[in-house]
Amino acid sequence: MDERAPRRLAARPVRLVPDPRGTPFTFWYALVLLGTSVYARYGDPATVSALLRGSSTDAAHLATVPLLVLVASALWIAGGLASPYAIGFVLVLTALERRVGGLRVAAVFLGGHVAATLATEIPVGLWVMAGRLPETSLHRLDYGISFGLLACVGALTALFRPLPAAVVLAGVSALLVLDLLAYEDPLSNWGHPLALLSGLASGPLVRRRRRYRELRRSQEREGMRETSEERDVREGRRMPTGQRMPEGPESRGVPERSRIPEAPEAPEAPEERVGCEARRSAVRDPQASGAGAGGRASAEDGPTGV
């Protein structure tokens, strides 16, 4: 245990960043976001602007191509790689995926992204239809990963103990309140608390998955701890406790198939079998065998004697 402790401490910083084997969803998603951010920074401005507007989850696009824009809008980072959302994405999603797996992380991220987007954009469309907002509100630019990221923050805090969870939620809530007070982008600012709440609502799902993964890992570790006695039992050199080894060559470690078979006894000939039977009858009744022999001889010699 003393030798493993430095290795575990040295491996902890590495576990903060995604890798293709341990956190495949976060790793490949981060590569996609890296590519789109680099292109948004160094690509043709006109092409980048057209792509961003085509990926916007505004009310007009949600009414015509909802699935396309819901997926495309999550492929960009508002503010690029310099945005705090980029660092938060790597740290939060990596920590969450290592605890609950890639499928749960994808479900939480997409659930928060879709729920917060619909909750903020559908009222805009209704207000435009009611004449309380201009039609230009239907084409506002709205993209990024902030909704999904905050949903993952809520799901991650659901795995914490009460005190750390309360501290994290208090800090994140304070930042969201400051954004609301700044009133720079009201729809997005109201969508962030909704996304955080959707992540908190997924707490039972991620907690159950975490308990399952921890139980499976503990079973795997216990299975790897095989003692010498268990190895002997598995290889057949020893019986389990409370049982005795069977008598025979197997108990001495010699397999049955390695024994030299004994030669079978040769069958007796018919004449030998008859002779053996006669000798056995003579041994059992010697007088009867003698009388029989003398009577036959006297009958043959009778005339000469007379």
PDB file of C-alpha atoms in Angstrom:
ATOM      1  CA  MET A   1       0.000   0.000   0.000  1.00  0.00           C
ATOM      2  CA  ASP A   2       2.908   2.358   0.700  1.00  0.00           C
ATOM      3  CA  GLU A   3       4.261   1.799  -2.809  1.00  0.00           C
ATOM      4  CA  ARG A   4       0.899   2.416  -4.460  1.00  0.00           C
ATOM      5  CA  ALA A   5       0.174   5.676  -2.634  1.00  0.00           C
ATOM      6  CA  PRO A   6       2.701   7.842  -4.574  1.00  0.00           C
ATOM      7  CA  ARG A   7       1.423   6.415  -7.844  1.00  0.00           C
ATOM      8  CA  ARG A   8      -2.165   7.291  -6.971  1.00  0.00           C
ATOM      9  CA  LEU A   9      -1.189  10.819  -5.918  1.00  0.00           C
ATOM     10  CA  ALA A  10       0.776  11.297  -9.126  1.00  0.00           C
ATOM     11  CA  ALA A  11      -2.115  10.015 -11.226  1.00  0.00           C
ATOM     12  CA  ARG A  12      -4.723  12.362  -9.754  1.00  0.00           C
ATOM     13  CA  PRO A  13      -3.744  15.469 -11.822  1.00  0.00           C
ATOM     14  CA  VAL A  14      -3.863  13.330 -14.967  1.00  0.00           C
ATOM     15  CA  ARG A  15      -7.439  12.297 -14.142  1.00  0.00           C
ATOM     16  CA  LEU A  16      -8.550  15.929 -14.328  1.00  0.00           C
ATOM     17  CA  VAL A  17      -8.204  15.931 -18.118  1.00  0.00           C
ATOM     18  CA  PRO A  18     -10.092  13.642 -20.515  1.00  0.00           C
ATOM     19  CA  ASP A  19      -8.558  10.667 -22.274  1.00  0.00           C
ATOM     20  CA  PRO A  20     -10.003   8.476 -25.048  1.00  0.00           C
ATOM     21  CA  ARG A  21     -10.152   5.362 -22.878  1.00  0.00           C
ATOM     22  CA  GLY A  22     -11.420   6.631 -19.541  1.00  0.00           C
ATOM     23  CA  THR A  23     -13.645   9.510 -20.749  1.00  0.00           C
ATOM     24  CA  PRO A  24     -14.360   8.965 -24.452  1.00  0.00           C
ATOM     25  CA  PHE A  25     -17.400  11.257 -24.646  1.00  0.00           C
ATOM     26  CA  THR A  26     -15.620  14.252 -23.115  1.00  0.00           C
ATOM     27  CA  PHE A  27     -12.400  13.603 -25.025  1.00  0.00           C
ATOM     28  CA  TRP A  28     -13.897  13.451 -28.528  1.00  0.00           C
ATOM     29  CA  TYR A  29     -16.399  16.209 -27.815  1.00  0.00           C
ATOM     30  CA  ALA A  30     -13.547  18.447 -26.625  1.00  0.00           C
ATOM     31  CA  LEU A  31     -11.650  17.766 -29.847  1.00  0.00           C
ATOM     32  CA  VAL A  32     -14.690  18.816 -31.890  1.00  0.00           C
ATOM     33  CA  LEU A  33     -15.033  22.008 -29.864  1.00  0.00           C
ATOM     34  CA  LEU A  34     -11.319  22.683 -30.276  1.00  0.00           C
ATOM     35  CA  GLY A  35     -11.638  22.376 -34.046  1.00  0.00           C
ATOM     36  CA  THR A  36     -14.666  24.654 -34.310  1.00  0.00           C
ATOM     37  CA  SER A  37     -13.073  27.225 -31.991  1.00  0.00           C
ATOM     38  CA  VAL A  38      -9.862  27.318 -34.025  1.00  0.00           C
ATOM     39  CA  TYR A  39     -11.862  27.687 -37.229  1.00  0.00           C
ATOM     40  CA  ALA A  40     -13.996  30.445 -35.706  1.00  0.00           C
ATOM     41  CA  ARG A  41     -10.792  32.261 -34.730  1.00  0.00           C
ATOM     42  CA  TYR A  42      -8.797  31.884 -37.943  1.00  0.00           C
ATOM     43  CA  GLY A  43     -11.400  31.035 -40.600  1.00  0.00           C
ATOM     44  CA  ASP A  44     -13.045  33.326 -43.117  1.00  0.00           C
ATOM     45  CA  PRO A  45     -15.185  35.801 -41.124  1.00  0.00           C
ATOM     46  CA  ALA A  46     -18.076  35.726 -43.598  1.00  0.00           C
ATOM     47  CA  THR A  47     -18.188  31.920 -43.581  1.00  0.00           C
ATOM     48  CA  VAL A  48     -17.926  31.774 -39.805  1.00  0.00           C
ATOM     49  CA  SER A  49     -20.754  34.281 -39.398  1.00  0.00           C
ATOM     50  CA  ALA A  50     -22.965  32.304 -41.771  1.00  0.00           C
ATOM     51  CA  LEU A  51     -22.262  29.063 -39.892  1.00  0.00           C
ATOM     52  CA  LEU A  52     -23.034  30.617 -36.532  1.00  0.00           C
ATOM     53  CA  ARG A  53     -26.300  32.067 -37.742  1.00  0.00           C
ATOM     54  CA  GLY A  54     -27.251  28.766 -39.308  1.00  0.00           C
ATOM     55  CA  SER A  55     -26.534  27.027 -35.992  1.00  0.00           C
ATOM     56  CA  SER A  56     -28.474  29.509 -33.859  1.00  0.00           C
ATOM     57  CA  THR A  57     -31.296  28.084 -31.746  1.00  0.00           C
ATOM     58  CA  ASP A  58     -33.576  31.050 -32.286  1.00  0.00           C
ATOM     59  CA  ALA A  59     -37.339  30.750 -32.448  1.00  0.00           C
ATOM     60  CA  ALA A  60     -37.399  30.829 -36.268  1.00  0.00           C
ATOM     61  CA  HIS A  61     -34.966  27.903 -36.624  1.00  0.00           C
ATOM     62  CA  LEU A  62     -36.658  25.916 -33.860  1.00  0.00           C
ATOM     63  CA  ALA A  63     -39.925  26.199 -35.775  1.00  0.00           C
ATOM     64  CA  THR A  64     -38.392  24.915 -39.039  1.00  0.00           C
ATOM     65  CA  VAL A  65     -35.291  22.760 -38.348  1.00  0.00           C
ATOM     66  CA  PRO A  66     -35.294  22.075 -34.580  1.00  0.00           C
ATOM     67  CA  LEU A  67     -33.119  18.941 -34.505  1.00  0.00           C
ATOM     68  CA  LEU A  68     -30.441  20.431 -36.747  1.00  0.00           C
ATOM     69  CA  VAL A  69     -29.958  23.620 -34.762  1.00  0.00           C
ATOM     70  CA  LEU A  70     -30.173  21.897 -31.369  1.00  0.00           C
ATOM     71  CA  VAL A  71     -27.206  19.734 -32.323  1.00  0.00           C
ATOM     72  CA  ALA A  72     -25.279  22.355 -34.327  1.00  0.00           C
ATOM     73  CA  SER A  73     -25.537  25.037 -31.653  1.00  0.00           C
ATOM     74  CA  ALA A  74     -23.743  22.747 -29.170  1.00  0.00           C
ATOM     75  CA  LEU A  75     -20.683  22.512 -31.455  1.00  0.00           C
ATOM     76  CA  TRP A  76     -19.510  26.044 -30.742  1.00  0.00           C
ATOM     77  CA  ILE A  77     -18.115  27.814 -27.673  1.00  0.00           C
ATOM     78  CA  ALA A  78     -19.339  31.359 -27.171  1.00  0.00           C
ATOM     79  CA  GLY A  79     -16.160  33.390 -26.757  1.00  0.00           C
ATOM     80  CA  GLY A  80     -13.845  30.698 -28.136  1.00  0.00           C
ATOM     81  CA  LEU A  81     -11.090  28.940 -26.235  1.00  0.00           C
ATOM     82  CA  ALA A  82     -10.509  32.004 -24.054  1.00  0.00           C
ATOM     83  CA  SER A  83     -13.985  31.647 -22.561  1.00  0.00           C
ATOM     84  CA  PRO A  84     -14.286  30.224 -19.021  1.00  0.00           C
ATOM     85  CA  TYR A  85     -16.819  27.795 -20.447  1.00  0.00           C
ATOM     86  CA  ALA A  86     -13.993  25.989 -22.268  1.00  0.00           C
ATOM     87  CA  ILE A  87     -12.065  25.265 -19.065  1.00  0.00           C
ATOM     88  CA  GLY A  88     -15.252  24.447 -17.171  1.00  0.00           C
ATOM     89  CA  PHE A  89     -16.287  22.010 -19.885  1.00  0.00           C
ATOM     90  CA  VAL A  90     -13.062  19.999 -19.599  1.00  0.00           C
ATOM     91  CA  LEU A  91     -12.970  19.878 -15.803  1.00  0.00           C
ATOM     92  CA  VAL A  92     -16.659  19.323 -15.069  1.00  0.00           C
ATOM     93  CA  LEU A  93     -17.472  16.783 -17.769  1.00  0.00           C
ATOM     94  CA  THR A  94     -14.285  14.812 -17.112  1.00  0.00           C
ATOM     95  CA  ALA A  95     -15.060  14.561 -13.399  1.00  0.00           C
ATOM     96  CA  LEU A  96     -18.669  13.597 -14.047  1.00  0.00           C
ATOM     97  CA  GLU A  97     -17.881  11.008 -16.714  1.00  0.00           C
ATOM     98  CA  ARG A  98     -15.323   9.264 -14.523  1.00  0.00           C
ATOM     99  CA  ARG A  99     -18.069   8.784 -11.946  1.00  0.00           C
ATOM    100  CA  VAL A 100     -21.152   7.900 -13.977  1.00  0.00           C
ATOM    101  CA  GLY A 101     -19.970   7.004 -17.493  1.00  0.00           C
ATOM    102  CA  GLY A 102     -20.237   8.602 -20.915  1.00  0.00           C
ATOM    103  CA  LEU A 103     -23.872   7.754 -21.657  1.00  0.00           C
ATOM    104  CA  ARG A 104     -25.131   9.444 -18.483  1.00  0.00           C
ATOM    105  CA  VAL A 105     -22.993  12.509 -19.138  1.00  0.00           C
ATOM    106  CA  ALA A 106     -24.336  12.783 -22.691  1.00  0.00           C
ATOM    107  CA  ALA A 107     -27.901  12.436 -21.413  1.00  0.00           C
ATOM    108  CA  VAL A 108     -27.428  15.111 -18.736  1.00  0.00           C
ATOM    109  CA  PHE A 109     -25.673  17.510 -21.131  1.00  0.00           C
ATOM    110  CA  LEU A 110     -28.198  17.172 -23.941  1.00  0.00           C
ATOM    111  CA  GLY A 111     -31.105  17.237 -21.501  1.00  0.00           C
ATOM    112  CA  GLY A 112     -29.986  20.535 -19.995  1.00  0.00           C
ATOM    113  CA  HIS A 113     -29.125  22.011 -23.397  1.00  0.00           C
ATOM    114  CA  VAL A 114     -32.482  21.152 -24.935  1.00  0.00           C
ATOM    115  CA  ALA A 115     -34.614  21.958 -21.885  1.00  0.00           C
ATOM    116  CA  ALA A 116     -33.094  25.394 -21.278  1.00  0.00           C
ATOM    117  CA  THR A 117     -33.182  26.282 -24.973  1.00  0.00           C
ATOM    118  CA  LEU A 118     -36.850  25.425 -25.370  1.00  0.00           C
ATOM    119  CA  ALA A 119     -37.758  27.084 -22.074  1.00  0.00           C
ATOM    120  CA  THR A 120     -36.243  30.399 -23.225  1.00  0.00           C
ATOM    121  CA  GLU A 121     -37.079  30.413 -26.922  1.00  0.00           C
ATOM    122  CA  ILE A 122     -40.675  29.185 -26.914  1.00  0.00           C
ATOM    123  CA  PRO A 123     -41.856  32.181 -24.807  1.00  0.00           C
ATOM    124  CA  VAL A 124     -40.118  34.501 -27.295  1.00  0.00           C
ATOM    125  CA  GLY A 125     -42.141  33.035 -30.147  1.00  0.00           C
ATOM    126  CA  LEU A 126     -45.347  33.351 -28.153  1.00  0.00           C
ATOM    127  CA  TRP A 127     -44.641  36.983 -27.261  1.00  0.00           C
ATOM    128  CA  VAL A 128     -43.923  37.796 -30.898  1.00  0.00           C
ATOM    129  CA  MET A 129     -47.214  36.195 -31.906  1.00  0.00           C
ATOM    130  CA  ALA A 130     -48.969  38.225 -29.220  1.00  0.00           C
ATOM    131  CA  GLY A 131     -47.380  41.427 -30.552  1.00  0.00           C
ATOM    132  CA  ARG A 132     -45.436  42.165 -27.392  1.00  0.00           C
ATOM    133  CA  LEU A 133     -42.018  41.676 -29.087  1.00  0.00           C
ATOM    134  CA  PRO A 134     -40.806  42.672 -32.575  1.00  0.00           C
ATOM    135  CA  GLU A 135     -40.271  40.021 -35.252  1.00  0.00           C
ATOM    136  CA  THR A 136     -36.529  40.563 -35.111  1.00  0.00           C
ATOM    137  CA  SER A 137     -36.552  38.682 -31.807  1.00  0.00           C
ATOM    138  CA  LEU A 138     -37.248  35.515 -33.791  1.00  0.00           C
ATOM    139  CA  HIS A 139     -33.753  35.685 -35.328  1.00  0.00           C
ATOM    140  CA  ARG A 140     -31.562  36.432 -32.332  1.00  0.00           C
ATOM    141  CA  LEU A 141     -28.125  34.739 -32.284  1.00  0.00           C
ATOM    142  CA  ASP A 142     -28.051  31.950 -29.695  1.00  0.00           C
ATOM    143  CA  TYR A 143     -25.447  29.162 -29.594  1.00  0.00           C
ATOM    144  CA  GLY A 144     -22.916  27.620 -27.230  1.00  0.00           C
ATOM    145  CA  ILE A 145     -22.394  24.919 -24.606  1.00  0.00           C
ATOM    146  CA  SER A 146     -23.267  26.930 -21.504  1.00  0.00           C
ATOM    147  CA  PHE A 147     -26.670  25.283 -20.943  1.00  0.00           C
ATOM    148  CA  GLY A 148     -25.292  21.753 -21.132  1.00  0.00           C
ATOM    149  CA  LEU A 149     -22.285  22.665 -19.017  1.00  0.00           C
ATOM    150  CA  LEU A 150     -24.403  24.070 -16.190  1.00  0.00           C
ATOM    151  CA  ALA A 151     -26.602  20.977 -16.295  1.00  0.00           C
ATOM    152  CA  CYS A 152     -23.475  18.853 -15.768  1.00  0.00           C
ATOM    153  CA  VAL A 153     -22.434  21.143 -12.906  1.00  0.00           C
ATOM    154  CA  GLY A 154     -25.769  20.470 -11.217  1.00  0.00           C
ATOM    155  CA  ALA A 155     -25.433  16.711 -11.749  1.00  0.00           C
ATOM    156  CA  LEU A 156     -21.875  16.720 -10.398  1.00  0.00           C
ATOM    157  CA  THR A 157     -22.840  18.582  -7.230  1.00  0.00           C
ATOM    158  CA  ALA A 158     -25.560  15.979  -6.682  1.00  0.00           C
ATOM    159  CA  LEU A 159     -22.732  13.470  -6.123  1.00  0.00           C
ATOM    160  CA  PHE A 160     -20.989  15.619  -3.515  1.00  0.00           C
ATOM    161  CA  ARG A 161     -21.533  15.530   0.202  1.00  0.00           C
ATOM    162  CA  PRO A 162     -23.939  18.145   1.592  1.00  0.00           C
ATOM    163  CA  LEU A 163     -21.345  20.734   2.634  1.00  0.00           C
ATOM    164  CA  PRO A 164     -19.228  20.760  -0.580  1.00  0.00           C
ATOM    165  CA  ALA A 165     -22.393  20.664  -2.672  1.00  0.00           C
ATOM    166  CA  ALA A 166     -23.816  23.674  -0.838  1.00  0.00           C
ATOM    167  CA  VAL A 167     -20.567  25.635  -1.319  1.00  0.00           C
ATOM    168  CA  VAL A 168     -20.416  24.905  -5.064  1.00  0.00           C
ATOM    169  CA  LEU A 169     -24.080  25.722  -5.612  1.00  0.00           C
ATOM    170  CA  ALA A 170     -23.766  28.957  -3.659  1.00  0.00           C
ATOM    171  CA  GLY A 171     -20.805  30.095  -5.774  1.00  0.00           C
ATOM    172  CA  VAL A 172     -22.424  29.176  -9.099  1.00  0.00           C
ATOM    173  CA  SER A 173     -25.737  30.759  -8.093  1.00  0.00           C
ATOM    174  CA  ALA A 174     -23.976  33.989  -7.157  1.00  0.00           C
ATOM    175  CA  LEU A 175     -22.391  34.198 -10.607  1.00  0.00           C
ATOM    176  CA  LEU A 176     -25.733  33.575 -12.292  1.00  0.00           C
ATOM    177  CA  VAL A 177     -27.421  36.278 -10.225  1.00  0.00           C
ATOM    178  CA  LEU A 178     -24.705  38.754 -11.228  1.00  0.00           C
ATOM    179  CA  ASP A 179     -25.334  37.919 -14.888  1.00  0.00           C
ATOM    180  CA  LEU A 180     -29.040  38.526 -14.429  1.00  0.00           C
ATOM    181  CA  LEU A 181     -28.396  41.865 -12.774  1.00  0.00           C
ATOM    182  CA  ALA A 182     -26.075  42.907 -15.610  1.00  0.00           C
ATOM    183  CA  TYR A 183     -28.992  42.343 -18.040  1.00  0.00           C
ATOM    184  CA  GLU A 184     -26.725  41.881 -21.065  1.00  0.00           C
ATOM    185  CA  ASP A 185     -28.471  38.806 -22.502  1.00  0.00           C
ATOM    186  CA  PRO A 186     -31.683  38.205 -20.549  1.00  0.00           C
ATOM    187  CA  LEU A 187     -32.776  35.034 -22.339  1.00  0.00           C
ATOM    188  CA  SER A 188     -29.461  33.241 -21.962  1.00  0.00           C
ATOM    189  CA  ASN A 189     -29.089  34.484 -18.398  1.00  0.00           C
ATOM    190  CA  TRP A 190     -32.483  33.041 -17.462  1.00  0.00           C
ATOM    191  CA  GLY A 191     -31.651  29.805 -19.260  1.00  0.00           C
ATOM    192  CA  HIS A 192     -28.571  29.184 -17.112  1.00  0.00           C
ATOM    193  CA  PRO A 193     -30.479  28.696 -13.818  1.00  0.00           C
ATOM    194  CA  LEU A 194     -32.948  26.440 -15.613  1.00  0.00           C
ATOM    195  CA  ALA A 195     -30.108  24.298 -16.950  1.00  0.00           C
ATOM    196  CA  LEU A 196     -28.590  24.078 -13.463  1.00  0.00           C
ATOM    197  CA  LEU A 197     -31.926  22.934 -12.053  1.00  0.00           C
ATOM    198  CA  SER A 198     -32.263  20.282 -14.756  1.00  0.00           C
ATOM    199  CA  GLY A 199     -28.853  18.916 -13.744  1.00  0.00           C
ATOM    200  CA  LEU A 200     -29.880  18.813 -10.096  1.00  0.00           C
ATOM    201  CA  ALA A 201     -33.060  16.981 -11.070  1.00  0.00           C
ATOM    202  CA  SER A 202     -30.928  14.228 -12.641  1.00  0.00           C
ATOM    203  CA  GLY A 203     -29.261  13.602  -9.276  1.00  0.00           C
ATOM    204  CA  PRO A 204     -31.030  10.267  -8.564  1.00  0.00           C
ATOM    205  CA  LEU A 205     -29.974   8.941 -11.966  1.00  0.00           C
ATOM    206  CA  VAL A 206     -26.295   9.763 -11.570  1.00  0.00           C
ATOM    207  CA  ARG A 207     -26.158   8.674  -7.914  1.00  0.00           C
ATOM    208  CA  ARG A 208     -27.598   5.265  -8.759  1.00  0.00           C
ATOM    209  CA  ARG A 209     -25.128   4.858 -11.611  1.00  0.00           C
ATOM    210  CA  ARG A 210     -22.225   5.873  -9.397  1.00  0.00           C
ATOM    211  CA  ARG A 211     -23.136   3.289  -6.748  1.00  0.00           C
ATOM    212  CA  TYR A 212     -23.316   0.614  -9.442  1.00  0.00           C
ATOM    213  CA  ARG A 213     -19.881   1.523 -10.836  1.00  0.00           C
ATOM    214  CA  GLU A 214     -18.314   1.575  -7.369  1.00  0.00           C
ATOM    215  CA  LEU A 215     -19.806  -1.839  -6.556  1.00  0.00           C
ATOM    216  CA  ARG A 216     -18.519  -3.314  -9.810  1.00  0.00           C
ATOM    217  CA  ARG A 217     -15.032  -1.910  -9.229  1.00  0.00           C
ATOM    218  CA  SER A 218     -14.917  -3.303  -5.702  1.00  0.00           C
ATOM    219  CA  GLN A 219     -15.957  -6.721  -6.998  1.00  0.00           C
ATOM    220  CA  GLU A 220     -13.243  -6.595  -9.647  1.00  0.00           C
ATOM    221  CA  ARG A 221     -10.633  -5.656  -7.048  1.00  0.00           C
ATOM    222  CA  GLU A 222     -11.762  -8.483  -4.760  1.00  0.00           C
ATOM    223  CA  GLY A 223     -11.607 -10.919  -7.665  1.00  0.00           C
ATOM    224  CA  MET A 224      -8.021  -9.917  -8.405  1.00  0.00           C
ATOM    225  CA  ARG A 225      -6.936 -10.621  -4.825  1.00  0.00           C
ATOM    226  CA  GLU A 226      -6.506 -14.391  -5.226  1.00  0.00           C
ATOM    227  CA  THR A 227      -4.689 -16.141  -2.430  1.00  0.00           C
ATOM    228  CA  SER A 228      -2.341 -19.085  -2.886  1.00  0.00           C
ATOM    229  CA  GLU A 229      -4.951 -21.431  -1.378  1.00  0.00           C
ATOM    230  CA  GLU A 230      -7.611 -20.255  -3.860  1.00  0.00           C
ATOM    231  CA  ARG A 231      -5.138 -20.682  -6.715  1.00  0.00           C
ATOM    232  CA  ASP A 232      -4.367 -24.251  -5.605  1.00  0.00           C
ATOM    233  CA  VAL A 233      -8.087 -25.027  -5.408  1.00  0.00           C
ATOM    234  CA  ARG A 234      -8.669 -23.576  -8.883  1.00  0.00           C
ATOM    235  CA  GLU A 235      -5.783 -25.579 -10.377  1.00  0.00           C
ATOM    236  CA  GLY A 236      -6.919 -28.811  -8.712  1.00  0.00           C
ATOM    237  CA  ARG A 237      -3.963 -29.253  -6.353  1.00  0.00           C
ATOM    238  CA  ARG A 238      -6.098 -28.684  -3.282  1.00  0.00           C
ATOM    239  CA  MET A 239      -9.689 -29.176  -2.217  1.00  0.00           C
ATOM    240  CA  PRO A 240     -11.755 -26.369  -0.668  1.00  0.00           C
ATOM    241  CA  THR A 241     -11.848 -26.063   3.086  1.00  0.00           C
ATOM    242  CA  GLY A 242     -13.944 -28.829   4.673  1.00  0.00           C
ATOM    243  CA  GLN A 243     -13.529 -31.314   1.794  1.00  0.00           C
ATOM    244  CA  ARG A 244     -11.065 -34.184   1.344  1.00  0.00           C
ATOM    245  CA  MET A 245      -9.126 -35.088  -1.716  1.00  0.00           C
ATOM    246  CA  PRO A 246     -10.414 -38.296  -3.398  1.00  0.00           C
ATOM    247  CA  GLU A 247      -8.351 -41.456  -2.990  1.00  0.00           C
ATOM    248  CA  GLY A 248      -6.402 -42.487  -6.030  1.00  0.00           C
ATOM    249  CA  PRO A 249      -3.737 -41.165  -8.328  1.00  0.00           C
ATOM    250  CA  GLU A 250      -5.458 -37.765  -8.568  1.00  0.00           C
ATOM    251  CA  SER A 251      -4.832 -37.180  -4.835  1.00  0.00           C
ATOM    252  CA  ARG A 252      -1.079 -37.705  -5.394  1.00  0.00           C
ATOM    253  CA  GLY A 253      -0.969 -35.280  -8.250  1.00  0.00           C
ATOM    254  CA  VAL A 254      -0.747 -38.037 -10.923  1.00  0.00           C
ATOM    255  CA  PRO A 255      -3.441 -37.742 -13.572  1.00  0.00           C
ATOM    256  CA  GLU A 256      -5.519 -40.806 -14.282  1.00  0.00           C
ATOM    257  CA  ARG A 257      -4.574 -40.846 -17.962  1.00  0.00           C
ATOM    258  CA  SER A 258      -0.837 -41.155 -17.142  1.00  0.00           C
ATOM    259  CA  ARG A 259      -1.268 -44.592 -15.465  1.00  0.00           C
ATOM    260  CA  ILE A 260      -0.026 -47.662 -17.415  1.00  0.00           C
ATOM    261  CA  PRO A 261      -3.022 -49.967 -17.992  1.00  0.00           C
ATOM    262  CA  GLU A 262      -2.691 -53.503 -16.704  1.00  0.00           C
ATOM    263  CA  ALA A 263      -2.589 -56.346 -19.234  1.00  0.00           C
ATOM    264  CA  PRO A 264      -5.898 -58.251 -19.448  1.00  0.00           C
ATOM    265  CA  GLU A 265      -5.957 -61.909 -18.378  1.00  0.00           C
ATOM    266  CA  ALA A 266      -5.835 -64.425 -21.230  1.00  0.00           C
ATOM    267  CA  PRO A 267      -8.961 -66.575 -21.598  1.00  0.00           C
ATOM    268  CA  GLU A 268      -8.649 -70.238 -20.645  1.00  0.00           C
ATOM    269  CA  ALA A 269      -8.770 -72.915 -23.316  1.00  0.00           C
ATOM    270  CA  PRO A 270     -11.747 -75.347 -23.266  1.00  0.00           C
ATOM    271  CA  GLU A 271      -9.531 -78.408 -22.492  1.00  0.00           C
ATOM    272  CA  GLU A 272      -7.821 -76.618 -19.633  1.00  0.00           C
ATOM    273  CA  ARG A 273     -11.190 -75.531 -18.274  1.00  0.00           C
ATOM    274  CA  VAL A 274     -12.455 -79.194 -18.309  1.00  0.00           C
ATOM    275  CA  GLY A 275      -9.315 -80.421 -16.594  1.00  0.00           C
ATOM    276  CA  CYS A 276      -9.570 -77.786 -13.960  1.00  0.00           C
ATOM    277  CA  GLU A 277     -13.155 -78.723 -13.262  1.00  0.00           C
ATOM    278  CA  ALA A 278     -12.172 -82.422 -12.900  1.00  0.00           C
ATOM    279  CA  ARG A 279      -9.390 -81.591 -10.498  1.00  0.00           C
ATOM    280  CA  ARG A 280     -11.711 -79.434  -8.427  1.00  0.00           C
ATOM    281  CA  SER A 281     -14.289 -82.314  -8.207  1.00  0.00           C
ATOM    282  CA  ALA A 282     -11.557 -84.775  -7.180  1.00  0.00           C
ATOM    283  CA  VAL A 283     -10.439 -82.513  -4.410  1.00  0.00           C
ATOM    284  CA  ARG A 284     -14.010 -82.117  -3.180  1.00  0.00           C
ATOM    285  CA  ASP A 285     -14.893 -85.962  -3.277  1.00  0.00           C
ATOM    286  CA  PRO A 286     -11.796 -88.209  -3.447  1.00  0.00           C
ATOM    287  CA  GLN A 287     -13.749 -91.531  -2.665  1.00  0.00           C
ATOM    288  CA  ALA A 288     -16.164 -91.069  -5.517  1.00  0.00           C
ATOM    289  CA  SER A 289     -13.346 -90.454  -7.934  1.00  0.00           C
ATOM    290  CA  GLY A 290     -11.447 -93.616  -6.738  1.00  0.00           C
ATOM    291  CA  ALA A 291     -14.495 -95.923  -6.953  1.00  0.00           C
ATOM    292  CA  GLY A 292     -15.247 -94.903 -10.380  1.00  0.00           C
ATOM    293  CA  ALA A 293     -11.710 -95.675 -11.549  1.00  0.00           C
ATOM    294  CA  GLY A 294     -11.555 -99.177  -9.845  1.00  0.00           C
ATOM    295  CA  GLY A 295     -14.940-100.391 -11.101  1.00  0.00           C
ATOM    296  CA  ARG A 296     -13.999 -99.698 -14.688  1.00  0.00           C
ATOM    297  CA  ALA A 297     -10.693-101.611 -14.337  1.00  0.00           C
ATOM    298  CA  SER A 298     -12.265-104.686 -12.617  1.00  0.00           C
ATOM    299  CA  ALA A 299     -14.901-105.001 -15.262  1.00  0.00           C
ATOM    300  CA  GLU A 300     -12.215-105.151 -17.910  1.00  0.00           C
ATOM    301  CA  ASP A 301     -10.081-107.707 -16.004  1.00  0.00           C
ATOM    302  CA  GLY A 302     -12.982-109.885 -14.789  1.00  0.00           C
ATOM    303  CA  PRO A 303     -12.812-112.753 -17.363  1.00  0.00           C
ATOM    304  CA  THR A 304      -9.085-113.275 -16.973  1.00  0.00           C
ATOM    305  CA  GLY A 305      -9.416-113.500 -13.241  1.00  0.00           C
ATOM    306  CA  VAL A 306     -12.140-116.117 -13.515  1.00  0.00           C
TER     307      VAL A 306
END
